[in-house]
Amino acid sequence: SIGHELNLRSLRELCLAITNASENRIFYSGKKAPALTPATNLLTRISEILAPLGNRPLVHQMLIWPIVCAHFVQVASCPDESRVGVTALSDVISNLLLSESQGLCFNQMLIAPFQAIICSDTCSPETREQIVAALADFVKTKSERIGSGWKTLFGTLRALRTSEVDGDSVHWTVLDVIATYLRIDNSVLSWSLPDCLLSAADSKPVEDQLSEAALRLVNPTYTVILNLFKTPHIPNPNLLHNFRAELRAVCLDEVETDNDPSPLQGTLPWEGLLPSEVASLELLLSFVEHLAGTLVTAPLYIQPSLLVSVQQLINTIKGLKTACFCLSTLLLPHVQKWMRRIPKNEEKADAVGICTQMVADIFALEQSKAFWSFSSLPVPIKG
């Protein structure tokens, strides 16, 4: 109740005093001093003081939080106190995660200490597992409250996926967190899915089963994007900005000729779409581009399966122009880079065959008039 009853100035002084006492006890005092308060008790006390902070004005939280979170990040590097410190930090964040108004980013500050701990060279495997378990609990129980915290949450998972982690249990937990996130049924996905795509696509080489499990996330991700396209929602302005930037990047410069060139025929796939549909289309293009980019850097044993998954994804895109754009602009340039690195001619032949088959499938579907609009229901991807 102290954190609720004290005025802001007194609460700030109390937090400064107790964090200084904890820092002195952990880093500077002798370990055999029985008269001093145990460091674990001080960390727990900090958590108890901050527990009711969520009932205070946001400006109070923004002033107090930097004081204590920096101390928790320091404690996470200590072998004896790291477990208690991360537990106390998780409890505080869980209490302070509240639904925030549009444009605020305090929840992003709340989860940022986890990312700082993971990126530290002194982070132990046990601490990594503890942090991933805490993030998994947030996704399962507080998905509607995370808000701007999705960015740092997926940034933390991405740091885990790309770091040299001993053992595969952490990678399995990260994939489970992503799978749980994809099952969320609300409009928060439009704002946080770009960060999810980055954490799912980037990883260090892992065992075959982990790679196959990651590939199984392709179909659920595409289904989420398609549902967002069909459901009116407030579009993410960042997606709209990225889409316009990409459109300017693919526009050709004017060429001076003696004769006037004939105008281009046809329209682009996104003309006439609503802003929410354009944002969803940008998610689709980013998804295909991430998969194609992963093809270049993925281990050799997973590259053929990844290319097949991309082929199946493009074949299920409902819309001839959208599918052709994904194939010609996003996939084929990455396939060309990948083939330059393939040492075996057999794999090159397989890649050429798969790409040729994709082109043939597109022409066949065009002739049969089987292409619908991108807003139609998806065809399940096998595998």
Coordinates of C-alpha atoms in Angstrom, one line a residue:
S1 CA 0.0 0.0 0.0
I2 CA 3.0 2.3 0.4
G3 CA 3.3 2.7 -3.4
H4 CA -0.3 3.9 -3.5
E5 CA -0.4 6.2 -0.4
L6 CA 2.9 8.2 -0.8
N7 CA 3.0 11.3 -2.8
L8 CA 5.1 11.4 -6.0
R9 CA 8.1 13.0 -4.4
S10 CA 8.2 10.7 -1.4
L11 CA 7.7 7.6 -3.6
R12 CA 10.6 8.7 -5.9
E13 CA 12.9 9.2 -2.9
L14 CA 11.8 5.8 -1.5
C15 CA 12.6 4.0 -4.8
L16 CA 16.0 5.7 -5.0
A17 CA 16.8 4.7 -1.5
I18 CA 15.8 1.1 -1.8
T19 CA 17.5 0.6 -5.2
N20 CA 20.7 2.1 -3.8
A21 CA 20.5 -0.2 -0.8
S22 CA 20.0 -3.2 -3.0
E23 CA 22.8 -2.1 -5.3
N24 CA 25.2 -1.7 -2.3
R25 CA 24.1 -5.0 -0.9
I26 CA 24.6 -7.0 -4.1
F27 CA 27.7 -5.4 -5.6
Y28 CA 29.7 -3.8 -2.8
S29 CA 28.9 -5.4 0.5
G30 CA 30.6 -8.6 1.8
K31 CA 28.6 -11.7 1.2
K32 CA 29.1 -12.9 4.8
A33 CA 27.6 -9.9 6.5
P34 CA 24.7 -11.4 8.4
A35 CA 23.5 -8.1 9.8
L36 CA 22.5 -6.8 6.4
T37 CA 19.1 -7.4 4.8
P38 CA 19.4 -10.2 2.2
A39 CA 19.5 -8.9 -1.4
T40 CA 16.6 -11.1 -2.4
N41 CA 14.4 -9.5 0.2
L42 CA 15.2 -6.0 -1.1
L43 CA 14.3 -7.0 -4.7
T44 CA 11.0 -8.5 -3.5
R45 CA 10.4 -5.3 -1.6
I46 CA 10.9 -3.2 -4.7
S47 CA 8.3 -5.4 -6.5
E48 CA 5.8 -4.9 -3.7
I49 CA 6.2 -1.1 -3.6
L50 CA 5.6 -0.9 -7.4
A51 CA 2.7 -3.3 -7.5
P52 CA 0.0 -0.6 -6.9
L53 CA 1.7 1.9 -9.2
G54 CA -0.7 1.0 -12.0
N55 CA -3.4 2.9 -10.1
R56 CA -1.5 6.1 -10.2
P57 CA -1.4 8.6 -13.1
L58 CA 0.8 7.6 -16.1
V59 CA 3.2 10.4 -15.6
H60 CA 4.0 9.0 -12.1
Q61 CA 4.7 5.6 -13.6
M62 CA 6.9 7.2 -16.3
L63 CA 9.0 8.9 -13.6
I64 CA 9.4 6.0 -11.3
W65 CA 10.0 3.2 -13.8
P66 CA 13.4 4.2 -15.1
I67 CA 14.7 4.3 -11.6
V68 CA 14.0 0.7 -10.8
C69 CA 14.3 -1.0 -14.3
A70 CA 17.9 0.0 -14.7
H71 CA 18.7 -1.8 -11.4
F72 CA 16.8 -4.9 -12.4
V73 CA 18.9 -5.1 -15.6
Q74 CA 22.1 -4.9 -13.5
V75 CA 20.9 -7.6 -11.1
A76 CA 20.1 -10.0 -14.0
S77 CA 23.9 -10.4 -14.6
C78 CA 24.5 -11.6 -11.0
P79 CA 24.5 -15.4 -10.7
D80 CA 23.0 -15.5 -7.2
E81 CA 20.3 -12.9 -7.5
S82 CA 19.3 -13.1 -11.2
R83 CA 16.4 -15.5 -10.7
V84 CA 14.8 -13.5 -8.0
G85 CA 15.5 -10.3 -9.9
V86 CA 13.8 -11.5 -13.1
T87 CA 10.9 -12.8 -11.1
A88 CA 10.4 -9.5 -9.4
L89 CA 10.7 -7.6 -12.7
S90 CA 8.1 -9.9 -14.3
D91 CA 5.7 -9.3 -11.5
V92 CA 6.1 -5.5 -11.7
I93 CA 5.6 -5.5 -15.5
S94 CA 2.6 -7.8 -15.2
N95 CA 1.0 -5.4 -12.7
L96 CA 1.8 -2.3 -14.8
L97 CA 0.7 -3.6 -18.2
L98 CA -2.6 -1.7 -18.8
S99 CA -4.5 -0.9 -22.0
E100 CA -3.0 2.3 -23.3
S101 CA -4.5 5.0 -25.5
Q102 CA -3.5 5.3 -29.2
G103 CA -0.1 6.9 -29.6
L104 CA 1.3 6.1 -26.2
C105 CA 4.3 3.8 -25.8
F106 CA 4.8 3.3 -22.1
N107 CA 4.2 -0.4 -22.4
Q108 CA 7.2 -0.5 -24.8
M109 CA 9.3 1.0 -22.0
L110 CA 8.0 -1.7 -19.6
I111 CA 9.2 -4.7 -21.7
A112 CA 12.4 -3.0 -22.8
P113 CA 14.5 -4.3 -19.8
F114 CA 13.9 -7.8 -21.0
Q115 CA 15.4 -7.0 -24.3
A116 CA 18.4 -5.3 -22.6
I117 CA 19.0 -8.3 -20.5
I118 CA 18.8 -10.8 -23.4
C119 CA 21.3 -8.7 -25.5
S120 CA 23.7 -8.6 -22.6
D121 CA 26.8 -10.7 -22.8
T122 CA 26.4 -11.8 -19.2
C123 CA 22.9 -13.2 -19.7
S124 CA 22.9 -16.9 -18.6
P125 CA 20.8 -19.7 -20.3
E126 CA 18.6 -20.0 -17.2
T127 CA 17.8 -16.2 -17.3
R128 CA 16.9 -16.6 -21.0
E129 CA 14.5 -19.4 -20.3
Q130 CA 13.0 -17.4 -17.4
I131 CA 12.4 -14.3 -19.6
V132 CA 10.9 -16.3 -22.5
A133 CA 8.5 -18.0 -20.0
A134 CA 7.5 -14.6 -18.7
L135 CA 6.9 -13.3 -22.2
A136 CA 4.9 -16.4 -23.1
D137 CA 2.7 -15.8 -20.1
F138 CA 2.1 -12.1 -21.1
V139 CA 1.0 -13.2 -24.6
K140 CA -1.4 -15.8 -23.3
T141 CA -2.9 -13.7 -20.5
K142 CA -2.4 -10.1 -21.3
S143 CA -2.5 -9.9 -25.1
E144 CA -5.1 -7.2 -25.1
R145 CA -3.0 -5.0 -22.8
I146 CA 0.4 -5.2 -24.4
G147 CA -0.1 -2.5 -27.0
S148 CA 3.1 -0.8 -27.9
G149 CA 5.0 -3.5 -25.9
W150 CA 4.6 -5.9 -28.9
K151 CA 7.6 -4.1 -30.6
T152 CA 10.0 -4.8 -27.7
L153 CA 8.5 -8.2 -27.0
F154 CA 9.2 -9.4 -30.5
G155 CA 12.5 -7.6 -30.5
T156 CA 13.4 -9.7 -27.4
L157 CA 12.3 -12.9 -29.2
R158 CA 14.3 -11.9 -32.3
A159 CA 17.4 -11.4 -30.2
L160 CA 16.9 -14.9 -28.7
R161 CA 16.4 -16.4 -32.1
T162 CA 19.6 -14.9 -33.5
S163 CA 21.8 -15.4 -30.5
E164 CA 24.0 -18.4 -29.7
V165 CA 21.7 -20.2 -27.3
D166 CA 22.8 -23.5 -25.8
G167 CA 20.0 -26.0 -26.3
D168 CA 16.8 -25.9 -28.3
S169 CA 14.3 -25.5 -25.5
V170 CA 14.3 -21.7 -25.8
H171 CA 13.8 -21.8 -29.6
W172 CA 10.8 -24.1 -29.1
T173 CA 9.3 -21.8 -26.5
V174 CA 9.8 -18.8 -28.9
L175 CA 8.0 -20.6 -31.7
D176 CA 5.2 -21.5 -29.2
V177 CA 4.9 -17.8 -28.3
I178 CA 4.6 -16.9 -32.0
A179 CA 2.0 -19.6 -32.6
T180 CA 0.0 -18.4 -29.6
Y181 CA 0.2 -14.8 -30.9
L182 CA -1.1 -15.8 -34.3
R183 CA -4.2 -17.3 -32.6
I184 CA -5.2 -13.9 -31.1
D185 CA -8.5 -12.7 -32.5
N186 CA -8.4 -8.9 -32.5
S187 CA -7.2 -6.0 -34.5
V188 CA -3.9 -5.7 -32.5
L189 CA -2.4 -8.0 -35.1
S190 CA -2.4 -5.3 -37.8
W191 CA -0.1 -3.1 -35.6
S192 CA 2.2 -5.8 -34.2
L193 CA 2.5 -8.4 -37.0
P194 CA 5.4 -6.7 -38.8
D195 CA 7.5 -7.2 -35.7
C196 CA 6.3 -10.8 -35.4
L197 CA 7.4 -11.4 -39.0
L198 CA 11.0 -10.3 -38.2
S199 CA 11.3 -12.5 -35.1
A200 CA 9.9 -15.5 -36.9
A201 CA 12.1 -15.1 -40.0
D202 CA 15.5 -14.4 -38.4
S203 CA 17.3 -17.2 -36.6
K204 CA 20.6 -18.9 -36.1
P205 CA 21.0 -22.4 -37.7
V206 CA 18.9 -24.9 -35.6
E207 CA 18.0 -28.5 -35.9
D208 CA 15.8 -29.9 -38.6
Q209 CA 12.7 -30.3 -36.4
L210 CA 12.9 -26.7 -35.3
S211 CA 13.2 -25.5 -38.9
E212 CA 10.2 -27.6 -39.9
A213 CA 8.2 -26.2 -37.0
A214 CA 9.0 -22.7 -38.1
L215 CA 7.9 -23.5 -41.6
R216 CA 4.5 -24.7 -40.2
L217 CA 3.9 -21.1 -39.2
V218 CA 3.6 -20.0 -42.8
N219 CA 0.0 -21.0 -43.3
P220 CA -1.3 -19.5 -40.0
T221 CA 0.5 -16.3 -40.7
Y222 CA -1.0 -16.0 -44.2
T223 CA -4.5 -16.8 -42.8
V224 CA -4.1 -14.0 -40.2
I225 CA -3.1 -11.5 -43.0
L226 CA -6.1 -12.6 -45.1
N227 CA -8.5 -12.2 -42.2
L228 CA -7.2 -8.7 -41.6
F229 CA -7.8 -7.9 -45.3
K230 CA -11.4 -9.0 -45.0
T231 CA -12.1 -7.3 -41.6
P232 CA -12.4 -3.4 -41.6
H233 CA -10.0 -2.0 -39.0
I234 CA -7.9 1.1 -38.2
P235 CA -4.8 0.7 -40.5
N236 CA -1.3 0.9 -39.2
P237 CA 0.1 4.2 -40.6
N238 CA 3.6 2.7 -40.6
L239 CA 2.4 0.0 -43.0
L240 CA 0.8 2.6 -45.3
H241 CA 4.0 4.7 -45.3
N242 CA 6.1 1.6 -46.1
F243 CA 3.8 0.7 -48.9
R244 CA 4.1 4.1 -50.5
A245 CA 7.9 4.0 -50.1
E246 CA 8.0 0.6 -51.8
L247 CA 5.8 1.9 -54.6
R248 CA 8.1 4.8 -55.3
A249 CA 11.0 2.4 -55.3
V250 CA 9.6 0.2 -58.0
C251 CA 8.5 3.0 -60.3
L252 CA 10.7 3.3 -63.4
D253 CA 12.4 6.6 -64.3
E254 CA 11.3 8.2 -67.5
V255 CA 13.5 7.4 -70.5
E256 CA 14.0 10.0 -73.3
T257 CA 13.4 8.5 -76.7
D258 CA 12.8 9.8 -80.2
N259 CA 9.3 8.4 -80.3
D260 CA 6.7 8.6 -77.5
P261 CA 6.5 5.3 -75.7
S262 CA 3.1 3.6 -75.6
P263 CA 1.4 3.9 -72.1
L264 CA 1.5 0.9 -69.8
Q265 CA -1.6 -1.3 -69.9
G266 CA -3.5 -2.5 -66.9
T267 CA -3.6 -1.4 -63.3
L268 CA -1.6 -2.2 -60.2
P269 CA -3.0 -4.7 -57.7
W270 CA -3.7 -2.2 -55.0
E271 CA -5.6 0.5 -56.9
G272 CA -9.0 1.2 -55.5
L273 CA -8.4 -0.6 -52.2
L274 CA -9.4 0.8 -48.8
P275 CA -6.6 1.9 -46.4
S276 CA -7.1 -1.1 -44.2
E277 CA -6.8 -3.4 -47.2
V278 CA -3.7 -1.6 -48.4
A279 CA -2.1 -2.1 -45.0
S280 CA -3.0 -5.8 -45.1
L281 CA -1.5 -6.1 -48.6
E282 CA 1.7 -4.5 -47.3
L283 CA 1.8 -7.2 -44.6
L284 CA 1.5 -9.9 -47.3
L285 CA 4.2 -8.4 -49.4
S286 CA 6.5 -8.1 -46.4
F287 CA 5.7 -11.7 -45.5
V288 CA 6.7 -13.0 -48.9
E289 CA 9.8 -10.8 -49.0
H290 CA 10.9 -12.1 -45.5
L291 CA 10.5 -15.7 -46.7
A292 CA 12.4 -15.0 -49.9
G293 CA 15.1 -13.3 -48.0
T294 CA 15.4 -16.1 -45.6
L295 CA 15.9 -18.4 -48.5
V296 CA 19.3 -16.8 -49.2
T297 CA 20.6 -17.2 -45.6
A298 CA 18.9 -20.4 -44.4
P299 CA 20.9 -23.6 -43.9
L300 CA 21.2 -25.8 -47.0
Y301 CA 19.0 -28.6 -45.6
I302 CA 16.0 -26.4 -45.2
Q303 CA 16.3 -24.3 -48.4
P304 CA 14.4 -26.7 -50.7
S305 CA 11.5 -27.0 -48.2
L306 CA 11.4 -23.3 -47.7
L307 CA 11.2 -22.7 -51.5
V308 CA 8.4 -25.2 -51.7
S309 CA 6.5 -23.4 -48.9
V310 CA 6.9 -20.1 -50.8
Q311 CA 5.6 -21.7 -53.9
Q312 CA 2.6 -23.0 -52.1
L313 CA 2.0 -19.6 -50.6
I314 CA 2.1 -17.8 -53.9
N315 CA -0.2 -20.4 -55.5
T316 CA -2.8 -19.7 -52.8
I317 CA -2.7 -15.9 -53.2
K318 CA -6.1 -15.0 -54.7
G319 CA -5.5 -12.3 -57.2
L320 CA -3.5 -12.7 -60.5
K321 CA -1.8 -9.3 -60.3
T322 CA -0.8 -9.7 -56.6
A323 CA 0.6 -13.2 -57.2
C324 CA 2.6 -12.0 -60.3
F325 CA 4.0 -9.1 -58.4
C326 CA 5.1 -11.3 -55.5
L327 CA 6.7 -13.7 -57.9
S328 CA 8.5 -11.3 -60.2
T329 CA 9.4 -8.5 -57.8
L330 CA 9.9 -10.2 -54.4
L331 CA 10.8 -13.9 -55.0
L332 CA 12.7 -14.3 -58.2
P333 CA 15.5 -11.7 -57.3
H334 CA 16.1 -13.6 -54.1
V335 CA 16.1 -16.9 -55.9
Q336 CA 18.7 -15.6 -58.3
K337 CA 20.9 -14.6 -55.3
W338 CA 20.4 -18.0 -53.7
M339 CA 21.3 -20.0 -56.8
R340 CA 24.6 -18.2 -57.0
R341 CA 25.5 -19.7 -53.6
I342 CA 24.3 -23.2 -54.2
P343 CA 27.2 -25.6 -54.7
K344 CA 25.3 -28.5 -56.2
N345 CA 23.8 -28.5 -59.7
E346 CA 21.0 -30.8 -58.6
E347 CA 19.7 -28.2 -56.2
K348 CA 19.9 -25.5 -58.8
A349 CA 17.9 -27.7 -61.2
D350 CA 15.2 -28.2 -58.5
A351 CA 15.1 -24.4 -57.8
V352 CA 14.7 -23.7 -61.5
G353 CA 12.0 -26.3 -61.8
I354 CA 10.0 -25.0 -58.8
C355 CA 10.1 -21.4 -60.1
T356 CA 9.1 -22.5 -63.6
Q357 CA 6.3 -24.5 -62.2
M358 CA 5.0 -21.4 -60.3
V359 CA 5.0 -19.4 -63.5
A360 CA 3.2 -22.3 -65.3
D361 CA 0.6 -22.5 -62.5
I362 CA -0.1 -18.8 -62.7
F363 CA -0.7 -18.9 -66.5
A364 CA -2.9 -22.0 -66.1
L365 CA -5.0 -20.4 -63.4
E366 CA -5.3 -17.2 -65.5
Q367 CA -6.6 -19.2 -68.5
S368 CA -9.1 -21.1 -66.3
K369 CA -10.2 -17.9 -64.7
A370 CA -9.6 -19.5 -61.3
F371 CA -8.1 -16.4 -59.8
W372 CA -10.4 -14.5 -57.5
S373 CA -9.8 -11.3 -55.5
F374 CA -7.3 -11.3 -52.7
S375 CA -10.2 -11.0 -50.3
S376 CA -11.5 -14.5 -51.1
L377 CA -11.1 -17.4 -48.7
P378 CA -7.6 -19.0 -48.6
V379 CA -6.7 -22.4 -49.9
P380 CA -5.0 -24.4 -47.1
I381 CA -1.2 -24.9 -47.6
K382 CA -0.1 -28.5 -47.4
G383 CA 2.9 -29.5 -45.3

